[in-house]
Each structure stands twice: as C-alpha cells, then as structure tokens.
Amino acid sequence: MTSRTPHSNEMIHDVYDLIVVGSGAAGLAAACTAAAHGRRVVVLEASERIGGSTAVSGGMVWIPGNSKMRALGMEDSLDAAQEYLKHTVPGCVGDRRMGMFLARCGEAIAFLEARTSLRLQPVRRYPDYYPEAPGATAGGRVLEPVPFDGSGLGDDFALLRDPLPEFLLFEGMMVSREDLPVLRRIGRSPRAAWHAAKLVGRYALQRLRAHRGTTLVLGNALAARLLKSARDLGVDIATRMPVTALIQEQGRVVGIEGDCAGDARRILARDAVILATGGISHNTALKQRYIPRTAGLLSATVKSPARCSGADLATAVGAGMSAAGTTVDEAKAFWVPVSVCPGVDGIGAVFPHTVTDRAKPGLIAVDNQGRRFVNEAVSYHEFVRAQLRAPDSSIPAWLICDKAFLWKYGLGRVRPFALSIRRQLECGYLRKAHSLEALAESLRIPSPAFVETVRSFNAEAVHGRDPEFGRGSNIYQRHLGDADQSPNPCVAPIERAPFYAVAVYPADLGMAAGISTDEFARVLNCDAAPIPGLYACGNDMESVMNGAYPGPGITLGPGLVFGFLAASHACGELDALEQPSEMPRTSEASKAACNGGGWTP
C-alpha cells in the first residue's frame, strides 16, 4: 500500500464538504461519519503522527445500555445510567447534551461499526468508579477496541502515533489487559510461560517487517481502526498542517487558514468545520482558569505543535467557553497522578499512574510528613483530588513499595520483571534504600513518622486489612488489585528490602472545560446561539461530565458519539425524532466565560 498522506499543498484540495481539525478518536469518527454519508472530507493534523492522545490511551469507551452487554446477559438500562450520573456528575440533570449522549450513544456505535472498521467488545468486569452509587454496574458499560493487526494499514502504520514506551515490552510489543495477569504467573505456571512464549515469538516475526509489533490493543487499536476506516472511505489526511484561523463570512464559518509546510493555505468547507484538536490541556493561559493554582500545569495528553488550540480558533469567532472555577470541587479537569522523568521532554516526560500500580497489594502513598492521606486504590481522579485538598503536604506524594512489589508489578516507568533499573535510579526518578529510615532520609520526610506508618500498615496488612482507609472495600478497588492475593487483592505488607519510592504530582488526562456546544455539538456563541458552520467534539467540547469521572472511557465514549453527531448534523443526516426533552442550559455560563476574567484569544 502506498501512503496517500499529503505533505504538500498540491495534494490538498481548496474546497471540501467537511473539514475536521484534529485526528484523535472524535475527529476521525466525525470524518468517517461524514465520508460514509458521501461527503468529501479532509482531516488536518498539526503533528507528524495520527491518533492524538487516543493512540496513547487505554482505549476504553463508556457506552451505557449498549447492546453488546445485553448479548452477554448483563443487565443495564439508560434509566439506570441516568440515575448513576445524577449521583456522580454535578449539573447533568437537565443538560440536553447529556440527554442526547444517552439517547444516541448506541446508535452512534452501531453506525460506526456498520460503516467502518471500528470493532468494540464489552469488558465484562470493569466496574463504574463509584460502585456504591445508585445505578452503578460491575461491568459491561465500558467497551474496548478489538485487537487490530497494524499491518493492515500498510505504509500508514508508520503514520500512526506509537504508544508510550513504558507500555511496550521489548521496546515495541503491546500487551493487552488480559495478558498482564497471565504474564505475572510465568514463573509459577507452565501454561502462562507457554502463552508468553507465543506472544514473544509472534512479536519477533512482526519486527522483521515493521518498526514495532503490529498486534495493536488499547487506544492504539482504536486509533488504528479509525485511521484505516478514514482511508477506506476516501478521507484526505494532511499531517504537519496546523490551523491558524477560521474563515467566517456573514457570521458563518466557511473554512480555515492553515500552515502547510510553511505555506499559508485557505481551505473552504461547504458544510462545516469540526474542531477536535484535543482541548486546552496545553493552553496555559486558559487552563489556569479551570484548575486550582496548586495543581500545576502537568498533562498526560499529547501536546500539539499548533500555535492555536481549538478554543483559540473558536473564541476568535465569538464562541463561548465553560464558566471558570478554581476550587477542587469546581475544577474542570480529568485528573491523574503522574511521575516525572527528569531530562525527558514531551509526552514521554510523564507517566500516568492509572491502574498498573496504585491498587496492587504492597504499595502505599505517603505525604511529606510520612503519613498516608488517601486510599491508594481509589480512581486516579479521586487520588489527585485528595492531593489537591492538602496540597502543602501531598504534592508531591510518594508511592512506596518493596523489592517484591517492584519485581512483580513495576512502579511507574519501571516495568514488571525489569532486569535493570539503573537508568531510573541514576536520573533520580526512582529512589532506593536498604532500610525504611534511609528511604525517609532520601525523601526528606520525618523518619519516625514514616517508619511508624509502614509498621502500622504492615500489622494489619498481613491479615489483608486496612482499617485506616478501607482499601479493597469495593468491587472497583478489588478489580484493580491482584486476584491472586488473598484475602484482600489490594493489601499486602511492605517488608522486603530494598525499598523504593517514586514521586507523583497532579496532572490532567484531558480537560473537562472547553468550547460551549449544544446537543448536536454545534458551537455556541456568548448568547448560547449556534455559530453556523462550526462544531466541536472530543476534548475541545465542554464535557458532558462537567469535571466528574464516573467510569472508564468517559472521554472517548462521548468523543465518538459527539463526533458522529456533529458530522451527521452538519451533513443534514440526523433526524429530529429522538431529541432529548430536557430544557436547554441557560446562557449565563457562556456569557461569564466571554465577559468575565478578561480572556482574549
């Protein structure tokens, strides 16, 4: 297959039906939807690679009441999902966008699977993040991409953004969620060892013809499937083409101005421009309006080389934005604790501690007083919220483990079964000491308090108990633990020297704040009226989750759905029979975003 990726002005047309800015899941879903309806579409990507933050993510897609879980005999309903969201997402009641998401999410996935190479499968056991809340489920609401053979992309495989290096074995082999528990048993189970041998053998053959393994899982598989779909549907894709401005005529957005290899270009859109650039995570001036000052500005998202974010482009033509809020409860970010590798730039500088280590048995988190401050097995969003409630003592926090834990589970950038940790030690990322007292001295935290914290934790942990924080007390926490650890999959003592520590800081996995839109993803101005010809989806769009994180995949799920909705509406293909009945939101938030705080694009 010969790559059709245009890298020069001559290969990009001057007029399209639809222009999509950004190539993550939302943007590619929008492009594929429009192309499936027969429209001529171009995707403009500022970086050299396709996939955005989707390609380095876990790839989970939250779709409540989906038909796939019903096929497995799992019970769910949109009423139950609505009840769950009412208890976990502030302000969702009466939000027509949330109503549209719930009403159309199944339709969006069915359309994409019928008309593209997107294939999703239900994750039977992956609980919602607040399993005690009314309407919560133990699994099935979250879908994941079916593994994909990247060789099917031909030359475009090199165009797909690679996963984070820390998520690869042997510098190129992806490992699925199901493979990880099996690999931990290779020293105890001949069956596990044989499974590992097959994985490595397959990977070795793939490396003979590709720069990394071609068996793709997680977000990389999701991005790859959508990239292949876009190609198959005839979508033009231009990389290294940042958009610098929107073209507006008589109040309607009719195209974009961009920079193609140093040459200014104007591309017109007959139907619409859809913004899906990834949000404001790296837009420092704007991001600071939506997070506490003590949170810092770290992000686990891919940084675009574009000078203008989607918010910059939209506000320049009169779009409204989310209302500002900088307290812990008001903050509009999806939080994750990250560790930072000194001397590394870009996305590789931070490691997101989502599910690989914090909930595993034999680890605790302590503050700068040597005390635990949180149940380490709560969601990554809630872990950071706990840090932000006591920023003077818990930013950074230290994840503490022993030799046995490090070998079996890894810690941050240190992979499980690592034969050498020299680089992580030399750069200061990983701290090591042969006694708890020495580790406390290295971390500059009070030794007596720290030693007592570990001693007290161990005394109960040998019995699988955590009376201080109740770790492992619900199905979500136990799901993230180690099922082989009894009686509590989340609790084990820390006792085998040497001991290790990694510092973790708040970061975002994406911003919930964004461009104001309606239920069809049309961009709204400061009076809550649609701006003709302009849509926003993905993290560019103000999230329907309003800064809450109720379950896995609550960014990619709405991203796919509103990408589908934006393109369908722009193409005139979305019927009005199932519009949600809730009253639309008032325009005060948009007006405050436009007029309060002095924001200028």
mmCIF file of C-alpha atoms in Angstrom, residues 266-431:
data_model
loop_
_atom_site.group_PDB
_atom_site.id
_atom_site.type_symbol
_atom_site.label_atom_id
_atom_site.label_comp_id
_atom_site.label_asym_id
_atom_site.label_seq_id
_atom_site.Cartn_x
_atom_site.Cartn_y
_atom_site.Cartn_z
ATOM 1 C CA ARG A 266 -7.024 28.630 2.714
ATOM 2 C CA ILE A 267 -9.340 25.631 2.576
ATOM 3 C CA LEU A 268 -13.083 26.125 2.294
ATOM 4 C CA ALA A 269 -15.839 23.922 3.703
ATOM 5 C CA ARG A 270 -19.241 23.703 2.058
ATOM 6 C CA ASP A 271 -20.932 22.150 5.111
ATOM 7 C CA ALA A 272 -18.874 22.756 8.242
ATOM 8 C CA VAL A 273 -15.619 22.829 10.163
ATOM 9 C CA ILE A 274 -15.403 20.417 13.109
ATOM 10 C CA LEU A 275 -12.873 21.168 15.849
ATOM 11 C CA ALA A 276 -11.340 18.135 17.581
ATOM 12 C CA THR A 277 -7.849 19.343 18.477
ATOM 13 C CA GLY A 278 -7.599 17.761 21.935
ATOM 14 C CA GLY A 279 -8.689 20.555 24.230
ATOM 15 C CA ILE A 280 -6.909 23.129 26.376
ATOM 16 C CA SER A 281 -4.565 20.892 28.390
ATOM 17 C CA HIS A 282 -1.524 22.708 26.971
ATOM 18 C CA ASN A 283 -3.151 26.139 26.630
ATOM 19 C CA THR A 284 -1.595 27.539 29.801
ATOM 20 C CA ALA A 285 -3.396 30.886 29.934
ATOM 21 C CA LEU A 286 -6.811 29.323 29.512
ATOM 22 C CA LYS A 287 -6.225 26.171 31.531
ATOM 23 C CA GLN A 288 -5.410 28.194 34.646
ATOM 24 C CA ARG A 289 -8.990 29.466 34.749
ATOM 25 C CA TYR A 290 -10.283 25.954 35.424
ATOM 26 C CA ILE A 291 -7.920 24.359 37.950
ATOM 27 C CA PRO A 292 -6.541 25.185 41.420
ATOM 28 C CA ARG A 293 -3.282 27.087 41.378
ATOM 29 C CA THR A 294 -1.617 24.339 43.411
ATOM 30 C CA ALA A 295 -2.421 21.735 40.750
ATOM 31 C CA GLY A 296 0.390 22.855 38.462
ATOM 32 C CA LEU A 297 0.258 22.543 34.701
ATOM 33 C CA LEU A 298 1.335 18.971 34.008
ATOM 34 C CA SER A 299 -0.671 17.000 31.452
ATOM 35 C CA ALA A 300 -0.617 13.372 30.369
ATOM 36 C CA THR A 301 -2.072 14.311 26.976
ATOM 37 C CA VAL A 302 -0.238 14.674 23.682
ATOM 38 C CA LYS A 303 0.925 18.224 23.077
ATOM 39 C CA SER A 304 0.157 19.618 19.653
ATOM 40 C CA PRO A 305 2.757 21.743 17.849
ATOM 41 C CA ALA A 306 -0.062 24.036 16.707
ATOM 42 C CA ARG A 307 0.086 27.612 17.954
ATOM 43 C CA CYS A 308 -3.712 27.782 18.234
ATOM 44 C CA SER A 309 -5.856 25.343 20.198
ATOM 45 C CA GLY A 310 -9.411 24.639 19.169
ATOM 46 C CA ALA A 311 -10.534 27.046 21.881
ATOM 47 C CA ASP A 312 -8.336 29.799 20.426
ATOM 48 C CA LEU A 313 -9.838 29.262 16.990
ATOM 49 C CA ALA A 314 -13.414 29.163 18.278
ATOM 50 C CA THR A 315 -13.279 32.119 20.651
ATOM 51 C CA ALA A 316 -11.772 34.233 17.874
ATOM 52 C CA VAL A 317 -15.098 33.914 16.036
ATOM 53 C CA GLY A 318 -17.219 34.562 19.127
ATOM 54 C CA ALA A 319 -17.591 31.161 20.794
ATOM 55 C CA GLY A 320 -18.378 30.832 24.488
ATOM 56 C CA MET A 321 -16.397 28.731 26.926
ATOM 57 C CA SER A 322 -17.042 26.884 30.184
ATOM 58 C CA ALA A 323 -17.571 29.021 33.258
ATOM 59 C CA ALA A 324 -14.367 29.418 35.281
ATOM 60 C CA GLY A 325 -13.814 27.678 38.611
ATOM 61 C CA THR A 326 -10.595 27.014 40.508
ATOM 62 C CA THR A 327 -11.572 25.210 43.715
ATOM 63 C CA VAL A 328 -11.116 21.460 43.996
ATOM 64 C CA ASP A 329 -14.853 20.883 43.577
ATOM 65 C CA GLU A 330 -15.228 23.411 40.744
ATOM 66 C CA ALA A 331 -12.180 22.296 38.768
ATOM 67 C CA LYS A 332 -12.945 21.116 35.251
ATOM 68 C CA ALA A 333 -10.193 18.594 34.633
ATOM 69 C CA PHE A 334 -9.931 14.825 34.461
ATOM 70 C CA TRP A 335 -7.171 14.139 36.961
ATOM 71 C CA VAL A 336 -4.422 11.534 37.100
ATOM 72 C CA PRO A 337 -1.303 11.295 39.291
ATOM 73 C CA VAL A 338 1.863 11.283 37.202
ATOM 74 C CA SER A 339 5.517 10.698 37.861
ATOM 75 C CA VAL A 340 8.012 12.857 36.011
ATOM 76 C CA CYS A 341 11.211 11.640 34.393
ATOM 77 C CA PRO A 342 13.975 14.254 34.617
ATOM 78 C CA GLY A 343 15.523 15.203 31.296
ATOM 79 C CA VAL A 344 12.709 13.859 29.118
ATOM 80 C CA ASP A 345 10.616 16.237 27.027
ATOM 81 C CA GLY A 346 7.074 15.961 25.695
ATOM 82 C CA ILE A 347 4.565 13.199 26.344
ATOM 83 C CA GLY A 348 7.317 10.821 27.450
ATOM 84 C CA ALA A 349 8.202 13.070 30.380
ATOM 85 C CA VAL A 350 5.217 11.998 32.458
ATOM 86 C CA PHE A 351 3.913 8.565 33.362
ATOM 87 C CA PRO A 352 0.204 8.338 34.251
ATOM 88 C CA HIS A 353 -0.414 6.132 37.286
ATOM 89 C CA THR A 354 -3.870 4.938 36.274
ATOM 90 C CA VAL A 355 -4.337 1.228 37.033
ATOM 91 C CA THR A 356 -0.974 -0.528 36.910
ATOM 92 C CA ASP A 357 0.399 0.020 40.401
ATOM 93 C CA ARG A 358 -1.522 2.073 42.998
ATOM 94 C CA ALA A 359 -4.182 -0.541 43.816
ATOM 95 C CA LYS A 360 -1.834 -3.521 43.802
ATOM 96 C CA PRO A 361 -1.015 -5.167 47.139
ATOM 97 C CA GLY A 362 2.202 -3.975 48.779
ATOM 98 C CA LEU A 363 2.183 -0.234 48.000
ATOM 99 C CA ILE A 364 1.203 2.855 49.956
ATOM 100 C CA ALA A 365 1.232 6.584 49.236
ATOM 101 C CA VAL A 366 2.596 9.000 51.822
ATOM 102 C CA ASP A 367 2.786 12.785 52.092
ATOM 103 C CA ASN A 368 5.780 14.892 53.088
ATOM 104 C CA GLN A 369 5.066 14.112 56.750
ATOM 105 C CA GLY A 370 5.446 10.401 56.127
ATOM 106 C CA ARG A 371 1.727 9.737 56.617
ATOM 107 C CA ARG A 372 -0.844 8.112 54.351
ATOM 108 C CA PHE A 373 -3.507 10.567 53.165
ATOM 109 C CA VAL A 374 -5.728 8.563 50.797
ATOM 110 C CA ASN A 375 -6.996 5.130 49.904
ATOM 111 C CA GLU A 376 -4.473 4.338 47.172
ATOM 112 C CA ALA A 377 -6.944 2.135 45.268
ATOM 113 C CA VAL A 378 -9.493 4.845 44.527
ATOM 114 C CA SER A 379 -9.772 6.111 40.965
ATOM 115 C CA TYR A 380 -6.913 8.196 39.615
ATOM 116 C CA HIS A 381 -9.272 11.183 39.525
ATOM 117 C CA GLU A 382 -10.102 10.854 43.229
ATOM 118 C CA PHE A 383 -6.453 10.233 44.148
ATOM 119 C CA VAL A 384 -5.485 13.628 42.737
ATOM 120 C CA ARG A 385 -8.497 15.307 44.327
ATOM 121 C CA ALA A 386 -7.164 14.054 47.662
ATOM 122 C CA GLN A 387 -3.788 15.588 46.828
ATOM 123 C CA LEU A 388 -5.418 18.901 45.933
ATOM 124 C CA ARG A 389 -7.299 19.030 49.233
ATOM 125 C CA ALA A 390 -3.971 19.054 51.091
ATOM 126 C CA PRO A 391 -1.543 20.482 48.541
ATOM 127 C CA ASP A 392 1.078 21.702 51.019
ATOM 128 C CA SER A 393 1.705 18.198 52.313
ATOM 129 C CA SER A 394 0.731 15.841 49.488
ATOM 130 C CA ILE A 395 2.118 17.495 46.339
ATOM 131 C CA PRO A 396 4.223 15.650 45.560
ATOM 132 C CA ALA A 397 3.176 12.402 47.203
ATOM 133 C CA TRP A 398 5.444 9.362 47.347
ATOM 134 C CA LEU A 399 4.441 5.879 46.201
ATOM 135 C CA ILE A 400 6.287 3.392 48.417
ATOM 136 C CA CYS A 401 6.931 -0.292 47.757
ATOM 137 C CA ASP A 402 9.459 -3.041 48.398
ATOM 138 C CA LYS A 403 11.633 -5.312 46.272
ATOM 139 C CA ALA A 404 8.960 -7.971 45.764
ATOM 140 C CA PHE A 405 6.386 -5.440 44.581
ATOM 141 C CA LEU A 406 8.766 -3.747 42.155
ATOM 142 C CA TRP A 407 9.642 -7.063 40.517
ATOM 143 C CA LYS A 408 6.070 -8.313 40.190
ATOM 144 C CA TYR A 409 4.134 -5.144 39.325
ATOM 145 C CA GLY A 410 6.676 -2.493 38.419
ATOM 146 C CA LEU A 411 6.327 1.101 39.578
ATOM 147 C CA GLY A 412 5.569 3.888 37.125
ATOM 148 C CA ARG A 413 8.140 3.821 34.347
ATOM 149 C CA VAL A 414 9.784 0.751 35.872
ATOM 150 C CA ARG A 415 8.230 -2.254 34.146
ATOM 151 C CA PRO A 416 7.452 -5.535 35.882
ATOM 152 C CA PHE A 417 10.313 -8.064 35.821
ATOM 153 C CA ALA A 418 12.801 -5.316 34.919
ATOM 154 C CA LEU A 419 16.292 -6.782 34.777
ATOM 155 C CA SER A 420 17.874 -3.363 35.263
ATOM 156 C CA ILE A 421 16.654 -0.200 36.985
ATOM 157 C CA ARG A 422 19.956 1.629 36.702
ATOM 158 C CA ARG A 423 18.688 4.400 34.415
ATOM 159 C CA GLN A 424 15.709 5.190 36.627
ATOM 160 C CA LEU A 425 17.949 5.348 39.690
ATOM 161 C CA GLU A 426 20.662 7.449 38.075
ATOM 162 C CA CYS A 427 18.277 10.136 36.860
ATOM 163 C CA GLY A 428 16.566 10.355 40.247
ATOM 164 C CA TYR A 429 13.192 9.118 39.045
ATOM 165 C CA LEU A 430 13.305 6.070 41.326
ATOM 166 C CA ARG A 431 14.584 6.284 44.917
#
